[in-house]
Short mmCIF file of N, CA and C in Angstrom, two decimals:
data_model
loop_
_atom_site.label_atom_id
_atom_site.label_comp_id
_atom_site.label_asym_id
_atom_site.label_seq_id
_atom_site.Cartn_x
_atom_site.Cartn_y
_atom_site.Cartn_z
N MET V 25 14.35 -7.93 12.37
CA MET V 25 13.08 -8.40 11.86
C MET V 25 12.46 -9.37 12.85
N LEU V 26 11.40 -9.99 12.44
CA LEU V 26 10.67 -10.88 13.34
C LEU V 26 11.29 -12.27 13.46
N ARG V 27 12.13 -12.64 12.52
CA ARG V 27 12.80 -13.94 12.51
C ARG V 27 11.78 -15.09 12.60
N ILE V 28 10.82 -15.05 11.70
CA ILE V 28 9.79 -16.08 11.65
C ILE V 28 10.24 -17.12 10.62
N PRO V 29 10.36 -18.39 10.99
CA PRO V 29 10.78 -19.40 10.03
C PRO V 29 9.65 -19.70 9.05
N TRP V 30 10.01 -20.19 7.88
CA TRP V 30 9.00 -20.50 6.88
C TRP V 30 8.15 -21.68 7.30
N THR V 31 8.64 -22.48 8.23
CA THR V 31 7.87 -23.64 8.71
C THR V 31 6.71 -23.22 9.62
N ALA V 32 6.68 -21.95 10.02
CA ALA V 32 5.58 -21.47 10.86
C ALA V 32 4.29 -21.32 10.06
N HIS V 33 4.40 -21.27 8.73
CA HIS V 33 3.24 -21.16 7.83
C HIS V 33 2.33 -20.00 8.21
N ARG V 34 2.93 -18.83 8.37
CA ARG V 34 2.15 -17.63 8.69
C ARG V 34 1.82 -16.89 7.40
N THR V 35 0.68 -16.25 7.39
CA THR V 35 0.28 -15.49 6.21
C THR V 35 0.93 -14.12 6.23
N ASN V 36 1.00 -13.52 5.04
CA ASN V 36 1.55 -12.17 4.94
C ASN V 36 0.71 -11.18 5.74
N ILE V 37 -0.60 -11.38 5.73
CA ILE V 37 -1.50 -10.46 6.43
C ILE V 37 -1.25 -10.50 7.93
N SER V 38 -1.02 -11.69 8.49
CA SER V 38 -0.77 -11.76 9.93
C SER V 38 0.54 -11.07 10.30
N ILE V 39 1.54 -11.18 9.44
CA ILE V 39 2.82 -10.52 9.71
C ILE V 39 2.68 -9.01 9.59
N LEU V 40 1.93 -8.55 8.57
CA LEU V 40 1.70 -7.11 8.41
C LEU V 40 0.93 -6.56 9.61
N ASN V 41 -0.02 -7.30 10.11
CA ASN V 41 -0.77 -6.86 11.30
C ASN V 41 0.12 -6.80 12.52
N GLU V 42 1.02 -7.76 12.67
CA GLU V 42 1.93 -7.76 13.81
C GLU V 42 2.89 -6.58 13.76
N LEU V 43 3.32 -6.22 12.56
CA LEU V 43 4.22 -5.08 12.40
C LEU V 43 3.46 -3.75 12.39
N GLU V 44 2.13 -3.81 12.39
CA GLU V 44 1.26 -2.63 12.37
C GLU V 44 1.50 -1.76 11.13
N ILE V 45 1.60 -2.42 9.99
CA ILE V 45 1.77 -1.72 8.71
C ILE V 45 0.38 -1.53 8.12
N LYS V 46 0.01 -0.28 7.89
CA LYS V 46 -1.34 0.04 7.40
C LYS V 46 -1.41 -0.02 5.88
N ASP V 47 -0.50 0.67 5.20
CA ASP V 47 -0.54 0.74 3.74
C ASP V 47 0.51 -0.19 3.15
N ARG V 48 0.10 -0.92 2.14
CA ARG V 48 1.03 -1.79 1.44
C ARG V 48 1.84 -0.94 0.47
N LEU V 49 2.99 -1.45 0.06
CA LEU V 49 3.86 -0.72 -0.85
C LEU V 49 3.18 -0.47 -2.18
N SER V 50 2.42 -1.43 -2.68
CA SER V 50 1.72 -1.25 -3.95
C SER V 50 0.70 -0.12 -3.86
N THR V 51 0.04 0.03 -2.73
CA THR V 51 -0.92 1.12 -2.55
C THR V 51 -0.22 2.47 -2.55
N ILE V 52 0.92 2.54 -1.90
CA ILE V 52 1.69 3.79 -1.87
C ILE V 52 2.16 4.16 -3.27
N CYS V 53 2.61 3.16 -4.04
CA CYS V 53 3.07 3.41 -5.41
C CYS V 53 1.92 3.89 -6.29
N ARG V 54 0.76 3.24 -6.18
CA ARG V 54 -0.40 3.65 -6.98
C ARG V 54 -0.82 5.08 -6.65
N ARG V 55 -0.79 5.41 -5.37
CA ARG V 55 -1.15 6.77 -4.96
C ARG V 55 -0.20 7.79 -5.59
N GLY V 56 1.09 7.47 -5.61
CA GLY V 56 2.08 8.36 -6.21
C GLY V 56 1.89 8.50 -7.71
N ILE V 57 1.56 7.39 -8.38
CA ILE V 57 1.33 7.42 -9.82
C ILE V 57 0.14 8.32 -10.14
N LEU V 58 -0.95 8.16 -9.39
CA LEU V 58 -2.14 8.98 -9.64
C LEU V 58 -1.89 10.45 -9.31
N ARG V 59 -1.11 10.71 -8.28
CA ARG V 59 -0.78 12.08 -7.92
C ARG V 59 0.03 12.74 -9.05
N TYR V 60 0.99 11.99 -9.61
CA TYR V 60 1.80 12.53 -10.71
C TYR V 60 0.94 12.73 -11.96
N PHE V 61 0.00 11.82 -12.21
CA PHE V 61 -0.90 11.98 -13.34
C PHE V 61 -1.71 13.27 -13.21
N GLY V 62 -2.20 13.56 -12.02
CA GLY V 62 -2.93 14.80 -11.80
C GLY V 62 -2.05 16.01 -12.00
N HIS V 63 -0.78 15.91 -11.58
CA HIS V 63 0.17 17.01 -11.75
C HIS V 63 0.41 17.28 -13.23
N ILE V 64 0.59 16.24 -14.02
CA ILE V 64 0.85 16.39 -15.45
C ILE V 64 -0.39 16.90 -16.18
N THR V 65 -1.56 16.39 -15.81
CA THR V 65 -2.79 16.75 -16.51
C THR V 65 -3.16 18.21 -16.31
N ARG V 66 -2.80 18.78 -15.18
CA ARG V 66 -3.14 20.18 -14.92
C ARG V 66 -2.24 21.16 -15.65
N ARG V 67 -1.21 20.69 -16.30
CA ARG V 67 -0.31 21.58 -17.02
C ARG V 67 -0.94 22.07 -18.32
N ASP V 68 -0.26 23.03 -18.97
CA ASP V 68 -0.74 23.55 -20.25
C ASP V 68 -0.78 22.44 -21.29
N HIS V 69 -1.61 22.63 -22.31
CA HIS V 69 -1.71 21.63 -23.38
C HIS V 69 -0.44 21.58 -24.22
N ASN V 70 0.35 22.65 -24.23
CA ASN V 70 1.58 22.70 -25.02
C ASN V 70 2.78 22.16 -24.26
N ASN V 71 2.63 21.81 -23.01
CA ASN V 71 3.74 21.40 -22.17
C ASN V 71 4.37 20.12 -22.71
N LEU V 72 5.71 20.13 -22.81
CA LEU V 72 6.43 18.99 -23.36
C LEU V 72 6.25 17.74 -22.51
N GLU V 73 6.29 17.91 -21.20
CA GLU V 73 6.13 16.77 -20.30
C GLU V 73 4.76 16.10 -20.48
N ARG V 74 3.74 16.90 -20.62
CA ARG V 74 2.40 16.37 -20.82
C ARG V 74 2.28 15.67 -22.17
N LEU V 75 2.87 16.26 -23.21
CA LEU V 75 2.81 15.65 -24.53
C LEU V 75 3.54 14.31 -24.56
N ILE V 76 4.65 14.22 -23.84
CA ILE V 76 5.41 12.96 -23.81
C ILE V 76 4.62 11.88 -23.09
N VAL V 77 4.03 12.22 -21.96
CA VAL V 77 3.32 11.21 -21.16
C VAL V 77 2.03 10.78 -21.84
N GLN V 78 1.27 11.71 -22.38
CA GLN V 78 -0.03 11.38 -22.94
C GLN V 78 0.00 11.12 -24.44
N GLY V 79 1.07 11.50 -25.11
CA GLY V 79 1.12 11.37 -26.55
C GLY V 79 1.66 10.03 -27.02
N ARG V 80 1.66 9.87 -28.31
CA ARG V 80 2.20 8.67 -28.93
C ARG V 80 3.22 9.09 -29.98
N ILE V 81 4.15 8.21 -30.24
CA ILE V 81 5.20 8.49 -31.22
C ILE V 81 4.75 7.93 -32.56
N GLU V 82 4.87 8.74 -33.60
CA GLU V 82 4.50 8.28 -34.93
C GLU V 82 5.63 7.46 -35.50
N GLY V 83 5.28 6.59 -36.43
CA GLY V 83 6.30 5.78 -37.06
C GLY V 83 5.90 4.32 -37.07
N ARG V 84 6.87 3.48 -37.42
CA ARG V 84 6.60 2.05 -37.52
C ARG V 84 6.56 1.41 -36.14
N ARG V 85 5.79 0.35 -36.07
CA ARG V 85 5.67 -0.39 -34.83
C ARG V 85 6.93 -1.21 -34.61
N PRO V 86 7.51 -1.13 -33.39
CA PRO V 86 8.71 -1.93 -33.13
C PRO V 86 8.36 -3.41 -32.98
N ARG V 87 9.35 -4.25 -33.22
CA ARG V 87 9.14 -5.69 -33.09
C ARG V 87 9.26 -6.11 -31.63
N GLY V 88 8.74 -7.29 -31.35
CA GLY V 88 8.87 -7.84 -30.01
C GLY V 88 7.70 -7.46 -29.11
N ARG V 89 7.92 -7.71 -27.83
CA ARG V 89 6.88 -7.44 -26.84
C ARG V 89 6.66 -5.94 -26.72
N SER V 90 5.41 -5.54 -26.68
CA SER V 90 5.12 -4.12 -26.56
C SER V 90 5.49 -3.65 -25.15
N PRO V 91 6.06 -2.46 -25.04
CA PRO V 91 6.50 -1.98 -23.72
C PRO V 91 5.31 -1.63 -22.83
N SER V 92 5.52 -1.78 -21.54
CA SER V 92 4.50 -1.39 -20.58
C SER V 92 4.52 0.13 -20.46
N ARG V 93 3.47 0.77 -20.89
CA ARG V 93 3.43 2.22 -20.88
C ARG V 93 2.79 2.73 -19.59
N TRP V 94 3.14 3.94 -19.24
CA TRP V 94 2.64 4.59 -18.03
C TRP V 94 1.13 4.77 -18.11
N ILE V 95 0.63 5.05 -19.31
CA ILE V 95 -0.80 5.27 -19.50
C ILE V 95 -1.58 3.99 -19.20
N TYR V 96 -1.00 2.84 -19.52
CA TYR V 96 -1.68 1.58 -19.24
C TYR V 96 -1.83 1.36 -17.74
N GLN V 97 -0.86 1.80 -16.96
CA GLN V 97 -0.97 1.69 -15.51
C GLN V 97 -2.13 2.53 -14.99
N ILE V 98 -2.27 3.74 -15.52
CA ILE V 98 -3.37 4.62 -15.10
C ILE V 98 -4.71 3.97 -15.43
N LYS V 99 -4.83 3.40 -16.63
CA LYS V 99 -6.07 2.73 -17.02
C LYS V 99 -6.37 1.56 -16.09
N GLU V 100 -5.34 0.80 -15.74
CA GLU V 100 -5.53 -0.37 -14.88
C GLU V 100 -5.94 0.03 -13.47
N ILE V 101 -5.35 1.08 -12.93
CA ILE V 101 -5.64 1.51 -11.57
C ILE V 101 -7.06 2.06 -11.46
N THR V 102 -7.42 2.93 -12.41
CA THR V 102 -8.72 3.60 -12.31
C THR V 102 -9.85 2.85 -12.99
N GLY V 103 -9.53 2.03 -13.98
CA GLY V 103 -10.57 1.33 -14.72
C GLY V 103 -11.26 2.22 -15.74
N LYS V 104 -10.67 3.37 -16.05
CA LYS V 104 -11.25 4.31 -17.00
C LYS V 104 -10.21 4.66 -18.05
N SER V 105 -10.67 5.22 -19.17
CA SER V 105 -9.73 5.63 -20.21
C SER V 105 -8.99 6.89 -19.80
N ILE V 106 -7.91 7.18 -20.51
CA ILE V 106 -7.10 8.35 -20.20
C ILE V 106 -7.89 9.63 -20.43
N GLN V 107 -8.70 9.66 -21.48
CA GLN V 107 -9.48 10.86 -21.77
C GLN V 107 -10.45 11.16 -20.63
N VAL V 108 -11.11 10.14 -20.11
CA VAL V 108 -12.06 10.33 -19.00
C VAL V 108 -11.32 10.80 -17.76
N ASN V 109 -10.17 10.18 -17.46
CA ASN V 109 -9.39 10.58 -16.29
C ASN V 109 -8.89 12.01 -16.42
N ALA V 110 -8.42 12.38 -17.61
CA ALA V 110 -7.93 13.75 -17.81
C ALA V 110 -9.07 14.76 -17.66
N ARG V 111 -10.24 14.43 -18.21
CA ARG V 111 -11.39 15.33 -18.10
C ARG V 111 -11.81 15.50 -16.64
N GLU V 112 -11.83 14.41 -15.89
CA GLU V 112 -12.21 14.49 -14.48
C GLU V 112 -11.21 15.31 -13.68
N THR V 113 -9.93 15.16 -14.00
CA THR V 113 -8.90 15.93 -13.30
C THR V 113 -9.05 17.41 -13.60
N GLU V 114 -9.28 17.76 -14.87
CA GLU V 114 -9.45 19.16 -15.23
C GLU V 114 -10.71 19.74 -14.60
N ASP V 115 -11.78 18.93 -14.51
CA ASP V 115 -13.00 19.40 -13.85
C ASP V 115 -12.75 19.68 -12.37
N LYS V 116 -11.96 18.82 -11.73
CA LYS V 116 -11.65 19.03 -10.32
C LYS V 116 -10.82 20.29 -10.13
N VAL V 117 -9.94 20.58 -11.08
CA VAL V 117 -9.13 21.80 -10.99
C VAL V 117 -10.03 23.01 -11.11
N GLY V 118 -10.99 22.98 -12.04
CA GLY V 118 -11.92 24.10 -12.19
C GLY V 118 -12.76 24.29 -10.95
N ASP V 119 -13.21 23.20 -10.35
CA ASP V 119 -13.98 23.29 -9.12
C ASP V 119 -13.13 23.81 -7.97
N ALA V 120 -11.87 23.40 -7.94
CA ALA V 120 -10.97 23.84 -6.86
C ALA V 120 -10.69 25.33 -6.96
N LYS V 121 -10.56 25.85 -8.18
CA LYS V 121 -10.30 27.28 -8.33
C LYS V 121 -11.50 28.10 -7.91
N SER V 122 -12.71 27.58 -8.17
CA SER V 122 -13.90 28.34 -7.82
C SER V 122 -14.21 28.29 -6.32
N SER V 123 -13.81 27.20 -5.67
CA SER V 123 -14.11 27.08 -4.24
C SER V 123 -12.82 26.92 -3.44
N ASN V 124 -11.83 27.74 -3.73
CA ASN V 124 -10.53 27.63 -3.09
C ASN V 124 -10.61 27.91 -1.59
N THR V 125 -11.41 28.86 -1.19
CA THR V 125 -11.51 29.19 0.23
C THR V 125 -12.18 28.06 1.00
N HIS V 126 -13.15 27.41 0.40
CA HIS V 126 -13.82 26.29 1.05
C HIS V 126 -12.84 25.13 1.27
N ASN V 127 -12.04 24.81 0.25
CA ASN V 127 -11.06 23.73 0.36
C ASN V 127 -10.00 24.06 1.39
N HIS V 128 -9.62 25.32 1.49
CA HIS V 128 -8.61 25.71 2.47
C HIS V 128 -9.12 25.45 3.88
N GLY V 129 -10.39 25.72 4.11
CA GLY V 129 -10.97 25.47 5.42
C GLY V 129 -11.00 23.99 5.76
N ILE V 130 -11.34 23.16 4.77
CA ILE V 130 -11.37 21.71 5.00
C ILE V 130 -9.96 21.19 5.26
N THR V 131 -8.99 21.67 4.50
CA THR V 131 -7.61 21.21 4.67
C THR V 131 -7.08 21.54 6.05
N THR V 132 -7.33 22.75 6.52
CA THR V 132 -6.85 23.10 7.85
C THR V 132 -7.56 22.28 8.92
N LEU V 133 -8.83 21.98 8.72
CA LEU V 133 -9.56 21.15 9.67
C LEU V 133 -8.97 19.75 9.73
N LEU V 134 -8.66 19.17 8.57
CA LEU V 134 -8.10 17.82 8.54
C LEU V 134 -6.70 17.78 9.13
N THR V 135 -5.88 18.80 8.86
CA THR V 135 -4.53 18.79 9.41
C THR V 135 -4.56 18.94 10.92
N ARG V 136 -5.48 19.69 11.44
CA ARG V 136 -5.59 19.82 12.89
C ARG V 136 -6.04 18.50 13.52
N ARG V 137 -6.93 17.80 12.83
CA ARG V 137 -7.45 16.55 13.37
C ARG V 137 -6.37 15.47 13.42
N TYR V 138 -5.50 15.40 12.42
CA TYR V 138 -4.52 14.32 12.34
C TYR V 138 -3.15 14.71 12.86
N ASP V 139 -2.98 15.88 13.39
CA ASP V 139 -1.68 16.27 13.96
C ASP V 139 -1.55 15.81 15.39
#
């Protein structure tokens, strides 16, 4: 590592710049969460995995602190409700199916540019 003492009073940003780290870990995690949300949302409405993630369990409310649910993370990241996010994801899937050849051309162009 860089072996920087705490008495140097350096900021996290200066250390990240010195190490040339572009994406923070929290950004990578959020990207993965949103990618998984899109994966689940595109599944059938009867899919067990989708029902578990988007559904609620009936019954009595448990005591104590309410658990941090996955859906709350999606709301916090996007700033929108789950219904709006699910609708937007399904709309994007419909658009992608209708213009699949156009997206394929863009994808190959981007992969060539960044390779």
